[in-house]
Coordinates of C-alpha atoms in Angstrom, one line a residue:
Chain A
X61 CA 67.9 188.4 229.5
X62 CA 67.7 189.1 233.2
X63 CA 64.8 191.2 234.5
X64 CA 64.8 193.2 237.6
X65 CA 61.3 194.4 238.4
X66 CA 60.9 198.1 239.2
X67 CA 58.1 198.4 241.8
X68 CA 55.0 200.1 240.3
X69 CA 55.1 203.9 240.9
X70 CA 51.4 204.0 241.8
X71 CA 52.0 201.6 244.7
X72 CA 55.1 203.3 246.0
X73 CA 54.1 206.9 245.7
X74 CA 51.0 206.5 247.7
X75 CA 53.0 205.3 250.7
X76 CA 53.2 207.7 253.6
X77 CA 56.4 209.7 254.3
X78 CA 55.9 209.5 258.1
X79 CA 56.3 213.2 258.4
X80 CA 53.6 215.6 259.8
X81 CA 53.8 217.3 256.4
X82 CA 53.9 216.5 253.5
X83 CA 52.3 213.1 254.3
X84 CA 52.6 211.4 250.9
X85 CA 55.6 211.0 248.6
X86 CA 53.8 212.8 245.8
X87 CA 53.3 215.7 248.2
X88 CA 57.0 215.6 249.0
X89 CA 58.0 215.8 245.4
X90 CA 55.6 218.7 244.8
X91 CA 57.2 220.5 247.7
X92 CA 60.7 220.0 246.2
X93 CA 59.5 221.3 242.8
X94 CA 57.7 224.2 244.6
X95 CA 60.9 225.2 246.5
X96 CA 62.9 225.0 243.2
X97 CA 60.4 227.3 241.5
X98 CA 60.6 229.7 244.5
X99 CA 64.4 229.9 244.3
X100 CA 64.4 230.2 240.5
X101 CA 61.9 233.1 240.7
X102 CA 64.0 234.8 243.4
X103 CA 67.2 234.5 241.3
X104 CA 65.5 235.7 238.1
X105 CA 64.1 238.7 240.1
X106 CA 67.6 239.4 241.5
X107 CA 69.1 239.2 238.0
X108 CA 66.5 241.5 236.4
X109 CA 66.3 244.1 239.1
X110 CA 70.0 244.5 239.6
X111 CA 71.1 244.4 235.9
Chain B
X1390 CA 97.9 231.6 262.6
X1391 CA 98.5 231.8 266.4
X1392 CA 98.1 229.3 269.2
X1393 CA 94.3 230.0 269.4
X1394 CA 93.8 229.1 265.7
X1395 CA 95.8 225.9 266.1
X1396 CA 93.9 225.0 269.3
X1397 CA 90.5 225.4 267.4
X1398 CA 91.8 223.5 264.4
X1399 CA 93.4 220.6 266.1
X1400 CA 90.6 220.4 268.8
X1401 CA 87.7 220.2 266.3
X1402 CA 89.3 217.8 263.9
X1403 CA 90.7 215.4 266.6
X1404 CA 87.3 215.7 268.5
X1405 CA 85.4 214.5 265.4
X1406 CA 87.9 211.7 264.7
X1407 CA 87.7 210.4 268.3
X1408 CA 83.9 210.6 268.3
X1409 CA 83.8 208.5 265.1
X1410 CA 86.2 205.9 266.5
X1411 CA 84.2 205.7 269.8
X1412 CA 80.7 205.5 268.1
X1413 CA 81.8 202.7 265.7
X1414 CA 84.1 200.8 268.1
X1415 CA 82.0 197.6 268.1
X1416 CA 81.2 197.5 264.4
X1417 CA 84.0 195.7 262.6
X1418 CA 82.3 193.4 260.1
X1419 CA 82.4 193.8 256.3
X1420 CA 78.8 194.9 256.0
X1421 CA 79.2 197.8 258.5
X1422 CA 82.6 198.8 256.9
X1423 CA 81.2 199.0 253.4
X1424 CA 77.5 200.0 253.9
X1425 CA 77.3 201.3 257.5
X1426 CA 75.3 200.0 260.3
X1427 CA 72.0 200.1 258.3
X1428 CA 70.4 202.2 261.1
X1429 CA 71.2 205.6 259.7
X1430 CA 68.3 208.1 260.0
X1431 CA 67.3 210.3 257.1
X1432 CA 68.8 213.5 258.5
X1433 CA 72.2 211.9 258.9
X1434 CA 71.9 210.5 255.3
X1435 CA 71.0 213.9 254.0
X1436 CA 74.0 215.5 255.6
X1437 CA 76.3 212.7 254.6
X1438 CA 75.2 213.0 250.9
X1439 CA 75.7 216.8 251.2
X1440 CA 79.1 216.4 252.8
X1441 CA 80.3 213.9 250.2
X1442 CA 79.5 216.3 247.4
X1443 CA 80.6 219.5 249.2
X1444 CA 84.4 219.1 249.5
X1445 CA 86.8 221.8 250.6
X1446 CA 86.8 222.8 246.9
X1447 CA 83.2 223.9 247.4
X1448 CA 83.9 226.1 250.3
X1449 CA 87.3 227.4 249.0
X1450 CA 86.8 227.7 245.3
X1451 CA 83.1 228.6 245.0
X1452 CA 83.4 232.0 246.9
X1453 CA 86.3 232.7 244.5
X1454 CA 84.0 231.8 241.6
X1455 CA 81.4 234.3 243.0
X1456 CA 84.1 237.0 243.4
X1457 CA 85.3 236.6 239.8
X1458 CA 82.2 235.8 237.8
X1459 CA 79.2 236.4 240.1
X1460 CA 76.2 234.2 240.8
X1461 CA 76.0 232.5 237.4
X1462 CA 77.6 229.3 238.6
X1463 CA 74.5 228.5 240.7
X1464 CA 72.8 227.5 237.4
X1465 CA 74.8 224.2 237.4
X1466 CA 72.6 223.1 240.3
X1467 CA 69.2 223.7 238.6
X1468 CA 69.1 220.0 237.7
X1469 CA 69.5 218.8 241.3
X1470 CA 65.8 218.8 242.4
X1471 CA 64.6 217.0 239.2
X1472 CA 67.5 214.5 239.3
X1473 CA 66.9 213.6 242.9
X1474 CA 63.2 213.1 242.5
X1475 CA 63.9 210.7 239.6
X1476 CA 66.4 208.8 241.7
X1477 CA 63.9 208.6 244.6
X1478 CA 61.2 207.1 242.3
X1479 CA 63.2 204.8 240.1
X1480 CA 66.8 204.1 241.3
X1481 CA 66.4 203.8 245.1
X1482 CA 63.7 201.1 245.2
X1483 CA 65.9 198.8 243.1
X1484 CA 69.1 199.4 245.1
X1485 CA 67.2 198.7 248.3
X1486 CA 65.4 195.6 246.9
X1487 CA 68.6 194.0 245.6
X1488 CA 70.5 194.9 248.9
X1489 CA 73.6 195.7 246.9
X1490 CA 77.0 196.9 248.1
X1491 CA 77.7 198.8 244.9
X1492 CA 75.4 200.3 242.2
X1493 CA 77.3 198.2 239.5
X1494 CA 76.1 194.9 241.0
X1495 CA 72.8 195.8 239.6
X1496 CA 74.3 196.0 236.0
X1497 CA 75.2 192.3 236.3
X1498 CA 71.7 191.5 237.6
X1499 CA 70.2 193.2 234.6
X1500 CA 72.8 192.7 231.8
X1501 CA 76.0 190.7 232.3
X1502 CA 79.4 190.6 233.9
X1503 CA 81.3 192.7 231.4
X1504 CA 78.8 195.6 231.6
X1505 CA 79.2 195.6 235.4
X1506 CA 82.9 195.7 234.9
X1507 CA 82.6 198.6 232.5
X1508 CA 80.4 200.6 234.9
X1509 CA 82.8 200.0 237.7
X1510 CA 85.8 200.9 235.6
X1511 CA 84.2 204.2 234.4
X1512 CA 83.5 205.1 238.0
X1513 CA 87.0 204.2 239.3
X1514 CA 88.7 206.2 236.6
X1515 CA 86.7 209.4 236.9
X1516 CA 86.4 209.3 240.7
X1517 CA 90.0 208.3 241.2
X1518 CA 91.1 211.4 239.2
X1519 CA 88.4 213.6 240.9
X1520 CA 89.7 212.5 244.4
X1521 CA 93.1 214.0 243.5
X1522 CA 91.6 217.3 242.6
X1523 CA 89.8 217.6 245.9
X1524 CA 92.9 216.7 248.0
X1525 CA 94.6 219.7 246.3
X1526 CA 92.2 222.2 248.0
X1527 CA 93.2 221.8 251.7
X1528 CA 96.8 221.7 250.5
X1529 CA 96.4 225.2 249.1
X1530 CA 95.1 226.4 252.5
X1531 CA 98.1 224.9 254.3
X1532 CA 100.5 226.4 251.8
X1533 CA 99.0 229.8 252.2
X1534 CA 99.0 229.5 256.0
X1535 CA 102.3 227.8 256.7
X1536 CA 104.3 228.8 253.6
X1537 CA 105.3 225.1 253.1
X1538 CA 105.9 224.0 249.4
X1539 CA 102.7 222.8 247.8
X1540 CA 103.9 219.2 247.2
X1541 CA 104.7 218.8 250.9
X1542 CA 101.2 220.0 251.9
X1543 CA 99.5 217.8 249.3
X1544 CA 101.3 214.7 250.5
X1545 CA 100.6 215.5 254.2
X1546 CA 96.9 216.1 253.6
X1547 CA 96.7 212.9 251.5
X1548 CA 98.3 210.8 254.2
X1549 CA 95.9 212.2 256.9
X1550 CA 92.9 211.4 254.8
X1551 CA 94.2 207.9 254.0
X1552 CA 94.7 207.1 257.7
X1553 CA 91.3 208.5 258.7
X1554 CA 89.4 206.6 256.0
X1555 CA 91.2 203.3 256.2
X1556 CA 90.6 203.1 260.0
X1557 CA 86.9 204.3 259.9
X1558 CA 85.1 202.7 256.9
X1559 CA 81.6 203.7 255.8
X1560 CA 80.0 203.6 259.2
X1561 CA 82.5 206.1 260.7
X1562 CA 82.2 208.3 257.6
X1563 CA 78.5 208.6 258.0
X1564 CA 78.7 209.1 261.8
X1565 CA 81.3 211.9 261.6
X1566 CA 80.0 213.7 258.5
X1567 CA 77.1 215.4 260.4
X1568 CA 79.6 217.0 262.8
X1569 CA 81.9 217.9 260.0
X1570 CA 79.0 219.7 258.3
X1571 CA 78.2 221.5 261.6
X1572 CA 81.8 222.9 261.7
X1573 CA 81.6 223.9 258.0
X1574 CA 78.3 225.8 258.5
X1575 CA 79.6 227.4 261.6
X1576 CA 82.7 228.6 259.8
X1577 CA 80.9 229.9 256.7
X1578 CA 78.2 231.7 258.7
X1579 CA 80.9 233.3 260.9
X1580 CA 82.9 234.4 257.9
X1581 CA 79.8 235.9 256.2
X1582 CA 78.8 237.7 259.4
X1583 CA 82.3 239.3 259.9
X1584 CA 82.5 240.1 256.2
X1585 CA 79.2 242.1 256.3
X1586 CA 80.6 243.9 259.4
X1587 CA 83.7 244.9 257.4
X1588 CA 81.8 246.6 254.6
X1589 CA 82.2 250.4 254.7
X1590 CA 80.0 252.4 257.0
X1591 CA 77.1 253.9 255.2
X1592 CA 76.9 251.2 252.6
X1593 CA 73.4 249.9 253.0
X1594 CA 72.1 246.5 251.9
X1595 CA 70.5 248.2 248.8
X1596 CA 73.8 249.9 248.0
X1597 CA 75.7 246.6 248.2
X1598 CA 73.3 244.9 245.8
X1599 CA 73.3 247.9 243.4
X1600 CA 77.1 247.9 243.4
X1601 CA 77.4 244.2 242.8
X1602 CA 74.7 244.3 240.2
X1603 CA 76.4 247.2 238.4
X1604 CA 79.6 245.1 238.1
X1605 CA 77.5 242.1 236.7
X1606 CA 78.1 240.0 239.8
X1607 CA 74.3 239.3 240.4
X1608 CA 73.5 237.8 237.0
X1609 CA 72.3 234.6 238.4
X1610 CA 70.1 233.4 235.5
X1611 CA 71.1 233.6 231.9
X1612 CA 68.5 232.5 229.3
X1613 CA 70.9 232.6 226.4
X1614 CA 70.6 229.7 224.0
X1615 CA 74.3 229.9 222.9
X1616 CA 75.7 226.4 223.6
X1617 CA 79.2 227.9 224.0
X1618 CA 78.2 229.8 227.1
X1619 CA 79.3 227.7 230.0
X1620 CA 76.5 228.5 232.6
X1621 CA 73.0 229.2 231.3
X1622 CA 69.5 228.3 232.5
X1623 CA 69.2 225.7 229.7
X1624 CA 72.6 224.1 230.2
X1625 CA 71.9 224.0 234.0
X1626 CA 68.4 222.6 233.7
X1627 CA 69.0 220.1 230.9
X1628 CA 72.7 219.3 231.1
X1629 CA 72.7 219.8 234.8
X1630 CA 69.8 217.3 235.3
X1631 CA 71.8 214.6 233.4
X1632 CA 75.0 215.5 235.3
X1633 CA 73.3 215.3 238.7
X1634 CA 71.3 212.3 237.8
X1635 CA 74.5 210.5 236.9
X1636 CA 76.4 211.8 240.0
X1637 CA 73.7 211.0 242.6
X1638 CA 72.3 207.9 240.9
X1639 CA 75.3 206.0 239.6
X1640 CA 78.4 207.3 241.4
X1641 CA 79.2 204.8 244.1
X1642 CA 80.5 207.6 246.4
X1643 CA 76.9 208.8 246.6
X1644 CA 75.1 205.6 246.3
X1645 CA 77.1 204.1 249.2
X1646 CA 75.9 207.0 251.4
X1647 CA 72.2 206.7 250.9
X1648 CA 71.9 202.9 250.7
X1649 CA 73.1 202.9 254.3
X1650 CA 69.7 204.1 255.4
X1651 CA 67.6 201.8 257.6
X1652 CA 64.8 201.8 255.1
X1653 CA 63.7 203.2 251.7
X1654 CA 61.9 206.0 253.5
X1655 CA 65.1 207.2 255.3
X1656 CA 67.2 207.1 252.1
X1657 CA 64.5 209.0 250.2
X1658 CA 64.0 211.7 252.8
X1659 CA 67.8 212.1 252.9
X1660 CA 68.0 212.7 249.2
X1661 CA 64.9 215.1 249.2
X1662 CA 66.6 217.1 251.9
X1663 CA 69.4 217.7 249.5
X1664 CA 67.0 218.4 246.7
X1665 CA 65.6 221.3 248.7
X1666 CA 68.8 222.6 250.3
X1667 CA 71.4 222.4 247.4
X1668 CA 70.4 225.5 245.4
X1669 CA 70.1 227.9 248.5
X1670 CA 73.3 226.6 249.9
X1671 CA 75.3 227.1 246.7
X1672 CA 73.6 230.5 246.3
X1673 CA 74.7 231.6 249.8
X1674 CA 78.3 230.4 249.2
X1675 CA 78.5 232.3 245.9
X1676 CA 76.9 235.4 247.5
X1677 CA 79.7 235.3 250.0
X1678 CA 82.1 235.7 247.1
X1679 CA 80.0 238.6 245.7
X1680 CA 80.2 240.3 249.1
X1681 CA 84.0 239.8 249.1
X1682 CA 84.0 241.5 245.7
X1683 CA 82.2 244.5 247.2
X1684 CA 84.5 244.5 250.1
X1685 CA 87.6 244.6 247.9
X1686 CA 86.2 247.6 245.9
X1687 CA 86.8 249.7 249.1
X1688 CA 90.0 247.9 250.2
X1689 CA 93.3 247.4 248.3
X1690 CA 93.4 243.8 247.0
X1691 CA 96.8 242.2 246.0
X1692 CA 97.8 242.1 242.3
X1693 CA 97.4 238.3 242.6
X1694 CA 95.4 236.4 245.2
X1695 CA 97.3 233.3 244.3
X1696 CA 99.9 233.1 247.1
X1697 CA 102.8 231.7 245.0
X1698 CA 102.4 234.4 242.3
X1699 CA 102.0 237.1 244.9
X1700 CA 105.1 236.0 246.7
X1701 CA 107.0 236.1 243.4
X1702 CA 106.0 239.7 242.8
X1703 CA 106.9 240.7 246.4
X1704 CA 110.3 238.9 246.4
X1705 CA 111.4 239.9 242.9
X1706 CA 111.7 243.6 243.4
X1707 CA 114.2 243.8 240.6
X1708 CA 111.6 242.9 238.0
X1709 CA 110.8 246.4 236.7
X1710 CA 108.0 245.3 234.5
X1711 CA 106.1 243.5 237.2
X1712 CA 106.7 246.4 239.6
X1713 CA 105.2 248.7 237.0
X1714 CA 102.1 246.5 236.7
X1715 CA 101.8 246.4 240.4
X1716 CA 102.0 250.2 240.7
X1717 CA 99.5 250.6 237.8
X1718 CA 97.1 248.1 239.4
X1719 CA 97.3 249.9 242.8
X1720 CA 96.6 253.3 241.2
X1721 CA 93.6 251.9 239.2
X1722 CA 92.2 250.3 242.4
X1723 CA 92.6 253.6 244.3
X1724 CA 90.6 255.3 241.5
X1725 CA 87.9 252.6 241.8
X1726 CA 87.6 253.3 245.5
X1727 CA 87.5 257.0 245.1
X1728 CA 84.8 256.9 242.4
X1729 CA 82.7 254.5 244.4
X1730 CA 82.9 256.7 247.5
X1731 CA 81.7 259.6 245.2
X1732 CA 78.9 257.3 243.9
X1733 CA 77.8 256.5 247.4
X1734 CA 77.8 260.1 248.5
X1735 CA 75.8 261.3 245.4
X1736 CA 73.4 258.3 245.7
X1737 CA 72.6 259.1 249.3
X1738 CA 72.2 262.8 248.4
X1739 CA 69.8 261.9 245.7
X1740 CA 71.9 263.3 242.9
X1741 CA 71.3 260.5 240.3
X1742 CA 73.2 262.0 237.4
X1743 CA 76.4 262.5 239.5
X1744 CA 76.0 259.0 240.9
X1745 CA 75.7 257.5 237.4
X1746 CA 78.8 259.4 236.3
X1747 CA 80.8 258.3 239.3
X1748 CA 79.8 254.7 238.9
X1749 CA 80.7 254.7 235.2
X1750 CA 84.1 256.1 236.1
X1751 CA 84.5 253.4 238.7
X1752 CA 83.6 250.7 236.2
X1753 CA 86.2 252.1 233.7
X1754 CA 88.9 252.1 236.4
X1755 CA 87.9 248.6 237.5
X1756 CA 88.1 247.4 233.9
X1757 CA 91.6 248.9 233.6
X1758 CA 92.7 247.2 236.8
X1759 CA 91.5 243.8 235.5
X1760 CA 93.3 244.4 232.2
X1761 CA 96.5 245.2 234.1
X1762 CA 96.0 242.0 236.2
X1763 CA 95.6 240.0 233.0
X1764 CA 98.7 241.5 231.4
X1765 CA 100.7 241.0 234.6
X1766 CA 99.5 237.4 234.7
X1767 CA 100.8 236.8 231.2
X1768 CA 104.1 238.4 232.0
X1769 CA 104.4 236.2 235.1
X1770 CA 103.7 233.1 233.1
X1771 CA 106.3 234.1 230.5
X1772 CA 108.9 234.7 233.3
X1773 CA 108.1 231.6 235.3
X1774 CA 106.1 228.9 233.5
X1775 CA 105.6 227.1 236.8
X1776 CA 103.5 229.9 238.1
X1777 CA 99.9 229.9 236.7
X1778 CA 97.8 232.6 238.2
X1779 CA 94.7 230.9 239.6
X1780 CA 92.9 233.5 241.7
X1781 CA 89.5 231.8 242.1
X1782 CA 91.0 229.2 244.5
X1783 CA 92.9 231.7 246.6
X1784 CA 90.5 234.7 247.0
X1785 CA 88.7 233.3 250.0
X1786 CA 91.7 232.0 251.9
X1787 CA 93.5 235.3 251.3
X1788 CA 90.5 237.2 252.8
X1789 CA 90.4 234.8 255.8
X1790 CA 94.1 235.2 256.6
X1791 CA 94.3 238.9 256.1
X1792 CA 91.0 240.1 257.4
X1793 CA 89.5 237.8 260.0
X1794 CA 90.4 237.6 263.7
X1795 CA 92.4 234.7 265.3
X1796 CA 90.2 231.9 266.5
X1797 CA 87.9 232.4 263.5
X1798 CA 90.9 231.7 261.2
X1799 CA 91.3 228.4 263.0
X1800 CA 87.6 227.7 262.8
X1801 CA 87.5 228.3 259.0
X1802 CA 90.6 226.2 258.4
X1803 CA 89.0 223.5 260.5
X1804 CA 86.0 223.8 258.2
X1805 CA 88.1 223.2 255.1
X1806 CA 89.7 220.2 256.7
X1807 CA 86.3 218.9 257.9
X1808 CA 85.1 219.3 254.3
X1809 CA 88.1 217.5 253.0
X1810 CA 87.8 214.6 255.4
X1811 CA 84.1 214.3 254.9
X1812 CA 84.2 214.2 251.1
X1813 CA 87.5 212.4 250.7
X1814 CA 86.5 209.7 253.2
X1815 CA 83.3 209.1 251.3
X1816 CA 85.1 208.9 247.9
X1817 CA 88.0 206.7 249.0
X1818 CA 85.6 204.4 250.9
X1819 CA 83.6 204.1 247.7
X1820 CA 86.7 203.5 245.5
X1821 CA 87.9 200.8 247.9
X1822 CA 84.5 199.2 248.1
X1823 CA 84.0 199.2 244.3
X1824 CA 87.5 197.7 243.7
X1825 CA 86.9 194.9 246.2
X1826 CA 83.3 194.0 245.3
X1827 CA 83.3 194.6 241.6
X1828 CA 86.8 193.7 240.7
X1829 CA 88.5 191.6 243.4
X1830 CA 85.6 189.5 244.6
X1831 CA 84.0 189.4 241.2
X1832 CA 86.9 188.7 238.9
X1833 CA 89.9 187.6 241.1
X1834 CA 88.6 185.6 244.1
X1835 CA 85.0 184.8 244.0
X1836 CA 85.1 182.7 247.2
X1837 CA 86.9 185.3 249.3
X1838 CA 85.7 185.4 252.9
X1839 CA 84.2 188.5 254.5
X1840 CA 87.3 188.9 256.7
X1841 CA 89.6 188.7 253.6
X1842 CA 87.4 191.2 251.8
X1843 CA 87.5 193.6 254.8
X1844 CA 91.3 193.4 254.8
X1845 CA 91.6 193.9 251.0
X1846 CA 89.2 196.8 251.1
X1847 CA 91.5 198.6 253.5
X1848 CA 94.4 198.1 251.2
X1849 CA 92.5 199.2 248.1
X1850 CA 91.3 202.3 250.0
X1851 CA 94.9 203.2 250.9
X1852 CA 96.1 202.5 247.3
X1853 CA 93.4 204.9 245.9
X1854 CA 94.5 207.5 248.4
X1855 CA 98.1 207.3 247.1
X1856 CA 96.8 207.5 243.5
X1857 CA 94.8 210.6 244.5
X1858 CA 98.0 212.2 246.0
X1859 CA 99.8 211.5 242.7
X1860 CA 96.9 213.2 240.7
X1861 CA 96.9 216.2 243.2
X1862 CA 100.6 216.8 242.5
X1863 CA 99.6 217.7 238.9
X1864 CA 96.3 219.5 239.8
X1865 CA 98.0 222.9 239.5
X1866 CA 97.6 222.6 235.7
X1867 CA 93.8 223.0 235.9
X1868 CA 92.2 226.4 235.5
X1869 CA 89.9 226.3 238.6
X1870 CA 89.3 223.4 240.9
X1871 CA 85.5 223.5 241.2
X1872 CA 85.1 223.6 237.5
X1873 CA 87.8 221.0 236.9
X1874 CA 85.9 218.5 239.2
X1875 CA 82.6 219.1 237.3
X1876 CA 84.3 218.9 233.8
X1877 CA 85.8 215.6 234.7
X1878 CA 82.5 214.2 235.9
X1879 CA 80.7 215.6 232.8
X1880 CA 83.0 213.6 230.5
X1881 CA 82.3 210.2 232.1
X1882 CA 78.8 210.6 233.7
X1883 CA 76.7 210.6 230.5
X1884 CA 77.7 207.0 229.5
X1885 CA 77.5 205.8 233.2
X1886 CA 73.9 207.2 233.4
X1887 CA 73.0 205.6 230.1
X1888 CA 73.9 202.1 231.4
X1889 CA 71.4 202.6 234.2
X1890 CA 68.6 204.3 232.2
X1891 CA 68.7 201.5 229.6
X1892 CA 68.7 198.9 232.4
X1893 CA 65.6 200.5 234.0
X1894 CA 63.5 201.5 231.0
X1895 CA 64.6 199.7 227.8
X1896 CA 64.1 196.0 228.5
X1897 CA 64.7 195.0 224.9
X1898 CA 68.4 196.0 225.1
X1899 CA 70.8 193.3 226.3
X1900 CA 74.4 193.1 227.7
X1901 CA 76.4 192.9 224.5
X1902 CA 74.6 195.8 222.8
X1903 CA 74.8 198.2 225.8
X1904 CA 78.5 197.3 226.4
X1905 CA 79.7 198.2 222.9
X1906 CA 77.4 201.2 222.7
X1907 CA 78.8 202.5 225.9
X1908 CA 82.4 202.0 224.7
X1909 CA 81.6 203.8 221.4
X1910 CA 79.8 206.6 223.1
X1911 CA 82.6 207.2 225.6
X1912 CA 85.1 207.4 222.8
X1913 CA 82.9 209.8 221.0
X1914 CA 82.6 212.1 224.1
X1915 CA 86.4 212.1 224.4
X1916 CA 86.7 213.2 220.7
X1917 CA 84.0 215.8 221.0
X1918 CA 85.5 217.3 224.2
X1919 CA 88.9 217.6 222.5
X1920 CA 87.4 219.2 219.4
X1921 CA 84.4 221.3 220.5
X1922 CA 84.2 224.4 222.7
X1923 CA 80.6 223.9 223.9
X1924 CA 79.8 224.2 227.6
X1925 CA 80.9 221.0 229.5
X1926 CA 77.4 220.7 231.0
X1927 CA 76.1 219.4 227.7
X1928 CA 78.4 216.3 227.6
X1929 CA 76.4 214.2 230.1
X1930 CA 73.3 214.7 227.9
X1931 CA 75.3 214.0 224.7
X1932 CA 77.0 210.9 226.1
X1933 CA 73.8 209.5 227.5
X1934 CA 71.7 210.1 224.4
X1935 CA 74.4 208.7 222.1
X1936 CA 74.8 205.6 224.2
X1937 CA 71.1 204.9 224.4
X1938 CA 70.6 205.4 220.6
X1939 CA 73.7 203.2 219.8
X1940 CA 72.5 200.5 222.1
X1941 CA 69.1 200.4 220.4
X1942 CA 70.6 200.3 216.9
X1943 CA 73.1 197.6 218.0
X1944 CA 70.4 195.5 219.6
X1945 CA 68.3 195.6 216.4
X1946 CA 71.3 194.6 214.4
X1947 CA 72.1 191.7 216.8
X1948 CA 68.5 190.5 216.8
X1949 CA 68.4 190.6 213.0
X1950 CA 71.6 188.6 212.8
X1951 CA 70.3 186.1 215.2
X1952 CA 67.1 185.8 213.1
X1953 CA 69.1 185.3 209.9
X1954 CA 71.2 182.6 211.6
X1955 CA 68.1 180.8 212.7
X1956 CA 66.7 181.1 209.2
X1957 CA 69.8 179.5 207.7
X1958 CA 69.7 176.7 210.3
X1959 CA 66.1 175.9 209.6

């Protein structure tokens, strides 16, 4: 069997994004999830208030 | 269209093509043709990924979807943020580390040659068919604008895309896609601005939302657990995650876009840019359709938006039944308008009971008009089986041509063409690359030189273009382009994803087990799709789960057989 090693997440995710904000990849993923929750809340509010 | 529209259309499309040729004039090696220059920044990657997914179908059919069914379609994109984060963490580092041309090369590294071939074949079949569906969209525009027969516009659009892609390669695709996206956004924002300006005087933002909500066009999130309902929160979040994970993580047309980044960082940021922007972008496009719906409550819409069907009604004045339907429809629509004007007047006066009564009457008249439209559609299909009313794809182009000023018409048609070139070039480029790298150089001529591969890739790209034209000629059979593209992906993507998930996370499973498990799971998905009526968004999840479970069972059986064989030998 051939193995292709996946780099350890702990090492990769602490690397810097090179952006002023968010600085780490973990922070970038949190930002993506946060924006998703924001849009979801907005869409639910639109659905409920205009039904 | 007048001279100004043609000037905007030809100027913008030619301008982008010349820019692409000029920017990539010194890059003519195989690596640049297949993977790009390797210097692409994250913003360009992000736009390239977005442009490859957002074909003309997105900008033509999605507003129609919003017009007919409201915002519910946005739920299909709920899986995008989660899927893209998973790809950034697990898929991208491997693709970058192995420095592959195609995602399927990794399957050989991890499993064996036949599994790589299977992954490539699944991609080629579903993407080849999908490419045909998306060539169909600009052909609809040209048919509506110029009145040419649909087959002529399909063939012309296909040939333009083939020439553009074969000459450019991956590098030119990435370089030009950001400008194509700029034209698309400019066109859509202008259309939205003018549409808002065309809404009746006195109709406030609150009235618009109330009206759209009253006609169930703002039901964006549906928490129903009924698996037969096509778009729900659960099918979007669970099924959609699997669909998007497969599309962005294993479809070569996308993988080829983001592996062109100069580093892992650039590729990741490009994908995360899409993770943030995809839902708001689709929401805005659907909202444009909802605003069109509000607009047509105060204006007389045609009986059919579909140009061929509408032309049939106009030209066949002797058809008494269709004429009666048309008259009934116009009368019902006039009542809708009258009652909504009453509703607006009472609402602004503060007379809530009169407003409610007027809105209820408007809703009844609206329902009657839809019923007449449905009956007329059946009548039309009975009279002329070649005419299948498909309003979703025609609503927006009809609005553009009838309601917007010259110059803007040219800009929007340029936007549809830019979207077609951007997505088709990405797809055909990926199909040509995969056929060369995974089939030709892998199975036919392993010692082919880079120059020979470059030549062969151009031929394969052109051949896939002709195949797409062939598919597009039959695309009229599908109910709605944007849905048809997603249904096709849903049938194949589950198994494709399973190949990669098993490769990443289940080290115990080897090539033979995953190969037969994938074939069995794909067959099962075909059978289930033909028998069940559940939402298509569940098929990626089903296909993936079945393939993973089958591969584990098969691997255990194969291991046991091997142990028994060893036992006999000893």
